[in-house]
Coordinates of C-alpha atoms in Angstrom, one line a residue:
M1 CA 0.0 0.0 0.0
M2 CA 1.3 3.5 -0.9
N3 CA 2.6 5.7 1.9
K4 CA 0.2 8.6 2.3
E5 CA 3.0 11.0 2.9
A6 CA 4.9 9.9 -0.2
V7 CA 1.8 10.4 -2.5
T8 CA 2.5 13.2 -5.0
Y9 CA 0.3 15.2 -7.3
R10 CA 1.7 13.2 -10.2
D11 CA 0.4 10.0 -8.5
F12 CA -3.0 11.6 -8.2
V13 CA -3.1 12.5 -11.9
H14 CA -1.9 9.1 -12.8
S15 CA -4.9 7.5 -11.0
E16 CA -7.3 10.0 -12.6
V17 CA -6.0 9.1 -16.1
Q18 CA -7.4 5.6 -15.6
R19 CA -10.8 7.2 -15.1
S20 CA -10.5 10.1 -17.5
P21 CA -8.2 9.5 -20.5
R22 CA -8.4 13.1 -21.5
L23 CA -5.9 13.9 -18.7
A24 CA -3.2 11.8 -20.3
R25 CA -1.6 14.9 -21.9
L26 CA -1.4 16.5 -18.4
L27 CA 0.5 13.4 -17.1
E28 CA 3.0 13.7 -19.9
H29 CA 3.5 17.4 -19.0
L30 CA 4.2 16.5 -15.4
E31 CA 6.8 14.0 -16.5
E32 CA 8.5 16.2 -19.1
R33 CA 11.8 18.0 -18.4
P34 CA 11.5 21.8 -18.4
R35 CA 13.1 23.4 -21.5
N36 CA 13.0 26.9 -20.2
P37 CA 12.7 28.5 -16.7
S38 CA 9.4 29.9 -15.5
T39 CA 8.7 33.4 -14.4
I40 CA 6.7 33.7 -11.1
V41 CA 5.3 36.9 -9.7
S42 CA 3.2 37.2 -6.5
I43 CA 0.8 40.2 -6.2
E44 CA 0.1 40.3 -2.5
Y45 CA -2.6 42.2 -0.6
P46 CA -1.6 42.7 3.0
R47 CA -4.1 42.8 5.9
G48 CA -5.0 46.0 7.7
E49 CA -5.3 49.3 6.0
Q50 CA -6.2 49.7 2.3
S51 CA -2.7 49.8 0.8
A52 CA -1.4 49.2 -2.6
P53 CA -0.6 45.6 -3.6
K54 CA 3.0 44.4 -3.3
F55 CA 4.7 42.8 -6.3
R56 CA 7.2 40.1 -5.5
M57 CA 9.4 38.0 -7.8
V58 CA 9.4 34.4 -6.6
N59 CA 12.1 31.8 -7.3
E60 CA 11.1 28.3 -8.1
S61 CA 13.0 27.0 -5.1
E62 CA 11.0 29.2 -2.6
L63 CA 7.6 28.8 -4.3
A64 CA 6.3 26.2 -1.8
N65 CA 7.1 28.4 1.2
V66 CA 5.6 31.5 -0.5
I67 CA 2.3 29.7 -1.1
R68 CA 2.1 28.5 2.5
D69 CA 2.9 31.9 4.0
T70 CA -0.4 33.7 4.0
S71 CA -0.6 34.8 7.7
A72 CA -0.2 38.5 7.0
L73 CA -2.2 38.6 3.8
H74 CA -5.8 38.8 2.7
G75 CA -4.7 36.9 -0.4
R76 CA -2.5 37.0 -3.5
I77 CA -2.6 36.7 -7.2
L78 CA 0.0 34.2 -8.3
C79 CA 1.1 34.7 -11.9
V80 CA 3.1 31.9 -13.5
E81 CA 4.5 32.4 -17.0
N82 CA 5.8 29.4 -19.0
T83 CA 5.0 26.8 -16.3
H84 CA 6.5 23.3 -16.4
G85 CA 5.9 20.0 -14.8
P86 CA 7.5 20.4 -11.4
I87 CA 5.8 23.8 -10.8
T88 CA 2.5 22.5 -12.0
S89 CA 2.7 19.6 -9.6
L90 CA 3.8 21.8 -6.7
V91 CA 1.1 24.4 -7.2
G92 CA -1.6 21.7 -7.8
E93 CA -0.7 19.9 -4.6
A94 CA -0.3 23.1 -2.5
L95 CA -3.6 24.6 -3.6
D96 CA -5.5 21.3 -4.1
I97 CA -6.4 22.2 -7.7
D98 CA -8.5 19.9 -9.9
P99 CA -6.4 18.3 -12.7
V100 CA -9.1 19.3 -15.2
F101 CA -8.1 22.9 -14.7
F102 CA -4.4 22.2 -15.7
A103 CA -5.6 20.0 -18.5
G104 CA -7.7 22.8 -19.9
Y105 CA -4.7 25.1 -20.0
I106 CA -2.2 22.5 -21.4
I107 CA -4.4 20.8 -24.0
T108 CA -5.4 23.3 -26.7
D109 CA -5.1 21.0 -29.7
F110 CA -8.3 20.0 -31.5
E111 CA -7.2 16.5 -32.7
D112 CA -9.5 14.1 -34.5
I113 CA -11.7 12.3 -32.1
E114 CA -10.6 8.8 -33.3
K115 CA -7.0 9.7 -32.3
A116 CA -7.5 11.4 -29.0
P117 CA -10.3 12.3 -26.6
P118 CA -11.6 15.9 -26.9
P119 CA -10.0 18.5 -24.6
P120 CA -11.9 19.7 -21.5
S121 CA -13.0 22.9 -23.3
L122 CA -14.9 20.6 -25.7
A123 CA -15.7 17.6 -23.5
L124 CA -17.5 19.7 -20.8
F125 CA -20.5 21.8 -21.3
P126 CA -20.0 25.6 -21.0
T127 CA -22.2 25.7 -17.9
E128 CA -20.2 22.9 -16.3
I129 CA -16.9 24.8 -16.9
S130 CA -18.5 28.0 -15.5
R131 CA -19.8 26.2 -12.4
R132 CA -16.3 24.8 -11.6
G133 CA -14.9 28.4 -11.7
Y134 CA -12.2 27.7 -14.3
L135 CA -11.7 30.4 -16.9
H136 CA -9.5 29.6 -19.9
F137 CA -8.8 32.4 -22.3
H138 CA -8.1 30.7 -25.6
Y139 CA -7.1 33.1 -28.3
Q140 CA -4.9 33.6 -31.3
Q141 CA -1.8 35.8 -31.6
I142 CA -1.0 37.2 -35.0
L143 CA 2.7 36.7 -35.7
D144 CA 5.0 38.4 -38.2
L145 CA 7.7 36.0 -39.5
G146 CA 9.4 38.4 -41.9
S147 CA 9.7 38.2 -45.6
S148 CA 7.6 35.6 -47.4
I149 CA 10.4 34.8 -49.9
A150 CA 12.6 33.3 -47.3
L151 CA 9.8 31.2 -45.8
Q152 CA 8.0 30.0 -49.0
H153 CA 9.0 26.4 -48.3
T154 CA 8.2 26.4 -44.6
P155 CA 5.6 23.8 -43.6
Y156 CA 2.1 24.8 -42.5
N157 CA 2.3 23.1 -39.1
L158 CA 4.8 24.9 -36.8
K159 CA 5.3 24.9 -33.0
S160 CA 6.3 27.5 -30.4
C161 CA 9.4 27.0 -28.2
A162 CA 7.8 27.2 -24.8
N163 CA 7.6 24.5 -22.1
I164 CA 4.0 23.9 -23.3
S165 CA 4.4 24.0 -27.0
R166 CA 1.5 25.6 -28.9
N167 CA 0.5 25.2 -32.5
V168 CA 1.5 27.8 -34.9
R169 CA -0.1 27.9 -38.4
R170 CA 1.5 29.5 -41.3
L171 CA -0.8 31.7 -43.4
P172 CA -0.7 32.6 -47.1
P173 CA 1.6 35.6 -47.7
L174 CA 0.2 39.1 -47.7
S175 CA 2.0 41.9 -49.5
G176 CA 5.3 40.0 -49.3
R177 CA 5.0 39.4 -45.5
Q178 CA 4.7 36.0 -43.9
L179 CA 2.1 35.9 -41.2
A180 CA 1.2 33.1 -38.8
L181 CA -1.4 32.4 -36.1
G182 CA -0.1 31.3 -32.8
R183 CA -2.5 29.5 -30.4
T184 CA -2.3 31.0 -26.9
C185 CA -4.0 30.4 -23.6
C186 CA -4.3 32.2 -20.2
S187 CA -6.1 30.3 -17.4
M188 CA -7.1 31.4 -13.9
V189 CA -8.8 29.9 -10.9
L190 CA -9.7 31.3 -7.5
K191 CA -9.0 29.1 -4.4
R192 CA -10.2 30.1 -0.9
L193 CA -8.8 28.6 2.3
H194 CA -10.3 29.8 5.6
D195 CA -9.9 33.6 5.5
T196 CA -7.3 33.8 2.7
W197 CA -7.5 33.4 -1.0
T198 CA -5.2 32.7 -3.9
C199 CA -5.9 33.4 -7.5
L200 CA -3.6 31.3 -9.8
I201 CA -3.1 32.7 -13.3
L202 CA -1.2 30.6 -15.8
I203 CA 0.3 32.6 -18.7
D204 CA 1.9 31.7 -22.0
P205 CA 5.2 33.5 -22.7
P206 CA 5.6 35.7 -25.9
I207 CA 6.2 33.6 -29.0
T208 CA 9.6 34.9 -30.1
N209 CA 10.7 31.7 -31.9
I210 CA 9.0 28.9 -33.7
I211 CA 10.3 25.5 -34.8
T212 CA 9.3 23.1 -37.6
N213 CA 9.6 19.9 -35.6
I214 CA 9.6 19.5 -31.8
E215 CA 10.0 15.7 -31.6
L216 CA 12.9 15.2 -33.9
S217 CA 15.7 17.4 -32.5
T218 CA 18.0 16.7 -35.5
S219 CA 15.5 18.1 -38.0
Q220 CA 14.4 21.2 -36.0
K221 CA 14.7 24.5 -37.8
A222 CA 13.9 27.7 -35.8
Y223 CA 12.5 30.9 -37.2
P224 CA 12.3 34.2 -35.3
S225 CA 8.8 35.7 -34.8
R226 CA 7.2 38.7 -33.2
L227 CA 3.8 40.0 -32.5
L228 CA 2.4 41.9 -35.5
H229 CA 3.0 45.7 -35.2
G230 CA 4.5 45.2 -31.8
G231 CA 1.4 44.4 -29.8
L232 CA -2.1 45.7 -29.2
A233 CA -3.1 49.3 -29.5
G234 CA -5.4 51.0 -27.0
L235 CA -4.7 48.8 -23.9
L236 CA -3.3 51.8 -21.9
R237 CA -5.3 54.8 -20.8
P238 CA -4.8 57.6 -23.2
V239 CA -2.3 60.2 -22.1
S240 CA -3.3 63.9 -22.2
F241 CA -1.0 66.6 -23.4
S242 CA -0.7 68.1 -19.9
E243 CA 0.4 64.7 -18.5
F244 CA 2.9 64.3 -21.3
K245 CA 4.2 67.8 -20.7
S246 CA 4.6 67.2 -17.0
G247 CA 6.1 63.8 -17.4
T248 CA 3.4 62.0 -15.5
G249 CA 2.0 60.0 -18.4
A250 CA 1.7 56.2 -18.5
P251 CA 4.9 54.3 -18.6
Q252 CA 6.1 52.3 -21.5
L253 CA 4.5 48.8 -21.6
D254 CA 5.7 45.7 -23.4
E255 CA 2.3 44.8 -25.0
T256 CA 3.7 41.6 -26.4
S257 CA 3.8 40.0 -23.0
M258 CA 0.6 39.1 -21.2
L259 CA 2.5 39.0 -17.9
E260 CA 3.7 42.5 -18.3
C261 CA 0.3 43.8 -19.2
L262 CA -1.3 42.1 -16.2
L263 CA 1.3 43.4 -13.8
H264 CA 0.7 46.9 -15.1
F265 CA -3.1 46.7 -14.8
F266 CA -3.2 45.1 -11.4
R267 CA -1.4 48.1 -9.9
A268 CA -4.9 49.6 -9.9
S269 CA -7.8 47.6 -8.4
P270 CA -10.2 46.1 -10.9
P271 CA -13.9 46.9 -10.7
R272 CA -15.7 45.8 -7.5
F273 CA -12.5 44.4 -6.1
K274 CA -12.3 43.9 -2.3
A275 CA -9.0 42.6 -1.0
N276 CA -10.6 40.7 1.9
H277 CA -13.1 38.9 -0.2
P278 CA -12.7 39.4 -4.0
I279 CA -15.3 38.1 -6.4
T280 CA -14.3 35.9 -9.3
L281 CA -15.4 38.4 -12.0
S282 CA -13.3 41.2 -10.6
L283 CA -10.1 39.1 -10.9
C284 CA -11.0 38.1 -14.4
Y285 CA -11.6 41.7 -15.7
Y286 CA -8.0 42.7 -16.7
P287 CA -7.1 39.4 -18.4
M288 CA -10.4 39.4 -20.3
R289 CA -9.8 42.9 -21.6
V290 CA -6.3 42.0 -22.9
V291 CA -7.7 38.8 -24.6
L292 CA -10.6 40.7 -26.2
G293 CA -8.0 43.0 -27.7
H294 CA -6.3 40.0 -29.4
W295 CA -9.7 38.8 -30.6
N296 CA -10.4 42.2 -32.1
Y297 CA -7.1 42.0 -34.0
Y298 CA -8.0 38.5 -35.1
T299 CA -11.3 39.7 -36.7
H300 CA -9.4 42.4 -38.7
L301 CA -7.0 39.7 -40.0
M302 CA -10.0 37.6 -41.2
S303 CA -11.3 40.7 -43.0
R304 CA -8.0 41.2 -44.7
Y305 CA -7.8 37.6 -45.9
F306 CA -11.4 37.7 -47.2
K307 CA -10.4 40.7 -49.3
F308 CA -7.3 38.7 -50.5
Y309 CA -9.5 35.8 -51.6
E310 CA -12.1 38.1 -53.2
Y311 CA -9.4 39.5 -55.5
A312 CA -8.2 36.0 -56.1
L313 CA -11.6 35.1 -57.5
H314 CA -11.4 37.9 -60.1
D315 CA -8.1 36.4 -61.4
I316 CA -9.0 32.8 -61.8
E317 CA -6.2 31.7 -64.1
N318 CA -3.3 33.1 -61.9
R319 CA -4.6 33.1 -58.4
V320 CA -7.2 30.5 -57.6
H321 CA -5.8 27.0 -56.8
D322 CA -6.8 24.0 -54.9
S323 CA -4.7 25.3 -52.0
D324 CA -7.0 28.4 -51.8
I325 CA -10.0 26.1 -51.3
T326 CA -8.1 24.4 -48.5
D327 CA -7.3 27.7 -46.9
L328 CA -10.9 28.9 -47.1
Q329 CA -12.1 25.7 -45.4
R330 CA -9.5 26.2 -42.6
W331 CA -10.8 29.7 -42.0
R332 CA -14.3 28.3 -41.7
R333 CA -13.2 25.8 -39.1
R334 CA -11.3 28.6 -37.3
S335 CA -14.4 30.7 -37.3
M336 CA -16.5 28.0 -35.7
Q337 CA -13.9 27.3 -33.0
S338 CA -13.6 31.1 -32.3
Q339 CA -17.3 31.4 -31.8
H340 CA -17.2 28.5 -29.3
K341 CA -14.4 30.1 -27.4
L342 CA -16.3 33.4 -27.1
L343 CA -19.4 31.5 -26.1
L344 CA -17.5 30.0 -23.1
L345 CA -16.5 33.6 -22.0
T346 CA -20.1 34.8 -22.3
E347 CA -21.5 31.8 -20.3
F348 CA -18.9 32.3 -17.6
I349 CA -19.8 36.0 -17.2
H350 CA -23.5 35.3 -17.1
Y351 CA -23.1 32.5 -14.6
W352 CA -21.0 34.4 -12.1
L353 CA -23.1 37.6 -12.5
Q354 CA -26.0 35.5 -11.3
Q355 CA -24.0 33.7 -8.5
E356 CA -22.7 37.0 -7.1
R357 CA -26.0 38.8 -7.6
L358 CA -24.6 41.6 -9.7
D359 CA -26.8 43.9 -11.7
T360 CA -25.6 43.7 -15.3
S361 CA -27.0 47.0 -16.4
K362 CA -25.0 48.9 -13.7
Q363 CA -21.7 47.1 -14.0
C364 CA -18.8 47.4 -16.3
W365 CA -19.5 43.8 -17.4
S366 CA -22.3 45.1 -19.5
L367 CA -19.7 46.8 -21.6
V368 CA -17.6 43.6 -21.8
L369 CA -20.6 41.6 -22.9
R370 CA -21.4 44.2 -25.6
D371 CA -17.8 43.9 -26.8
I372 CA -18.0 40.2 -26.9
K373 CA -21.3 40.4 -28.8
H374 CA -19.7 42.7 -31.3
L375 CA -16.9 40.2 -31.9
Q376 CA -19.4 37.3 -32.2
S377 CA -21.4 39.3 -34.8
Q378 CA -18.2 39.9 -36.8
L379 CA -17.4 36.2 -36.7
N380 CA -20.9 35.3 -37.7
H381 CA -20.7 37.7 -40.7
Y382 CA -17.4 36.2 -41.8
N383 CA -18.7 32.7 -41.4
R384 CA -21.7 33.4 -43.6
S385 CA -19.4 35.0 -46.2
L386 CA -17.2 31.8 -46.1
E387 CA -20.3 29.7 -46.7
R388 CA -21.0 31.6 -49.8
M389 CA -17.4 32.0 -51.0
I390 CA -16.3 28.4 -50.8
P391 CA -18.8 27.0 -53.3
V392 CA -18.0 29.8 -55.7
A393 CA -14.3 29.2 -55.4
A394 CA -14.7 25.5 -55.9
S395 CA -16.8 26.0 -59.0
M396 CA -14.1 28.3 -60.4
V397 CA -11.4 25.8 -59.8
Q398 CA -13.5 23.1 -61.6
L399 CA -14.0 25.5 -64.5
L400 CA -10.3 26.2 -64.6
D401 CA -9.6 22.4 -64.6
S402 CA -12.1 21.9 -67.4
R403 CA -10.5 24.6 -69.4
R404 CA -7.1 23.1 -68.9
S405 CA -8.4 19.7 -70.0
M406 CA -9.8 21.2 -73.2
V407 CA -6.5 22.9 -74.0
E408 CA -4.7 19.7 -73.4
A409 CA -7.1 17.8 -75.6
A410 CA -6.6 20.3 -78.4
N411 CA -2.8 20.0 -78.1
I412 CA -3.1 16.2 -78.2
S413 CA -5.2 16.4 -81.3
R414 CA -2.6 18.5 -83.0
L415 CA 0.1 16.0 -82.1
T416 CA -2.0 13.2 -83.3
F417 CA -2.6 14.9 -86.7
I418 CA 1.2 15.4 -87.0
A419 CA 1.8 11.8 -86.3
L420 CA -0.8 10.7 -88.8
V421 CA 0.8 12.8 -91.5
F422 CA 4.4 11.7 -90.9
V423 CA 4.0 8.1 -90.0
P424 CA 2.7 7.0 -93.5
L425 CA 5.2 9.1 -95.2
S426 CA 8.1 7.7 -93.2
W427 CA 6.7 4.2 -93.8
V428 CA 6.6 4.6 -97.6
A429 CA 10.0 6.2 -97.6
S430 CA 11.4 3.2 -95.7
L431 CA 10.0 0.9 -98.5
F432 CA 11.8 2.7 -101.3
S433 CA 15.0 3.3 -99.3
M434 CA 16.2 -0.2 -100.3
S435 CA 17.0 1.0 -103.9
D436 CA 19.1 3.9 -105.1
G437 CA 16.7 4.5 -108.1
Y438 CA 14.1 6.1 -105.8
S439 CA 16.4 8.7 -104.1
P440 CA 15.7 12.4 -104.7
G441 CA 16.8 13.4 -108.2
D442 CA 16.8 9.8 -109.5
K443 CA 14.7 8.4 -112.3
Y444 CA 11.9 6.8 -110.1
F445 CA 11.7 9.5 -107.4
W446 CA 8.2 10.4 -108.6
V447 CA 6.9 6.9 -107.6
Y448 CA 7.4 8.0 -103.9
F449 CA 4.7 10.7 -104.2
V450 CA 2.4 8.5 -106.2
T451 CA 2.5 5.8 -103.5
A452 CA 2.7 8.0 -100.4
M453 CA -0.2 10.5 -101.1
P454 CA -3.0 7.9 -101.5
T455 CA -1.8 6.1 -98.4
L456 CA -1.8 9.4 -96.5
L457 CA -5.3 10.2 -97.7
V458 CA -6.6 6.8 -96.6
V459 CA -5.0 7.1 -93.1
V460 CA -6.5 10.6 -92.6
F461 CA -9.9 9.5 -93.8
L462 CA -9.9 6.5 -91.5
S463 CA -8.8 8.7 -88.5
A464 CA -11.5 11.2 -89.2
L465 CA -14.2 8.6 -89.5
R466 CA -16.0 7.7 -86.3
V467 CA -16.0 4.1 -85.2
D468 CA -19.9 4.0 -85.1
N469 CA -20.2 5.4 -88.7
F470 CA -17.4 3.1 -89.9
T471 CA -19.2 0.1 -88.4
A472 CA -22.5 1.1 -90.0
L473 CA -20.8 1.6 -93.3
L474 CA -19.3 -1.9 -93.2
R475 CA -22.7 -3.4 -92.3
R476 CA -24.4 -1.6 -95.2
T477 CA -21.7 -2.8 -97.6
A478 CA -22.0 -6.4 -96.3
A479 CA -25.8 -6.2 -96.8
R480 CA -25.4 -5.1 -100.4
L481 CA -23.0 -7.9 -101.1

């Protein structure tokens, strides 16, 4: 029998995998060696007077002691960027976190159901996810890989270089630039213990490098990447001229890093935040605002690619190919997945508004819901456009293939006619080549033309005559005889 003191979080997950196979990827994560160090920041809210939160960098070696030391705190927000197996196991054991939460953060692939069970974001109903208090912000980052000429032979499937490797999909080039979509996730859960609380936020690091193959180390090829246009616009509060003049404006912010954005925003309390007993929605406010900014960029990217394919349909011979149909179908699948992700956010907000008895019409969450509704309407519009565009593009590709077939048939007919002309002539020439009297300029050279021309006419006549007509002619001739 296993010693209770020696039982680890990995042992717990291993036993849960027998009951729930969708946790198998989490077990692999716990057993993997970390490729990169993690960044851990604790935002602590001390007891007593209403004071500003304290920001504390935490080393991996002291993380366990930091989590246990809550005597002088109302609670803390524990931000972990680029987590790996040992940290996940330590935090899960210290805070008694359900493995399904970690699985929802780690597993973001949508593999075929015959190959792997669906991830928790698909296996669980939206209401069940909301009831458990897990919030997973699944979104796409738009990456700029540089010039498209240098990357024209790069595969479609790429990977990020983080401890939890995310899928990166190479997109068709636009204006000589090679763009890609990097799947990203930010997850958070609130745990209460007696009179203290801990909000765990798992964050993906910025995607600065991508690789072609993460399993075969000998065949890996890395490419530098950066967030398109350096990040998101409009995250910070606008600075007035008077603030700029006095030097009291907002500081510079690295908007490519979700961690940097959250550390900046949590210096001010989110709406309806109380340090002694925070509500779930107040802690979700800043991460959700950042994620919605990425979703807004994503809808603009979809609009740009629709414009790209609309122009492609006007230039059928040079632009429309089978690969374009495949790309349009991929965009349709992305649109459906994106609508599902936004639905999860909407259900989470509605559920906790009801649980915490908040009036939607008087809260900032009404603005958030309206922004999500705007994004959903944009995605619905593009999805309908895709439904109309894909059949048109497929028909044009079929017409182009038919035109190519007709051109090829015409070329084959020309080659066949040339063969019909030269084969009889060469055959007759070979007959008379046995004697010198039939050579050009000799006495019997005229016999070549007298023999070759009737033979050529007979061959051309037979080639032009259809098989059905020829058979009918033979039958009529046989009947007369």
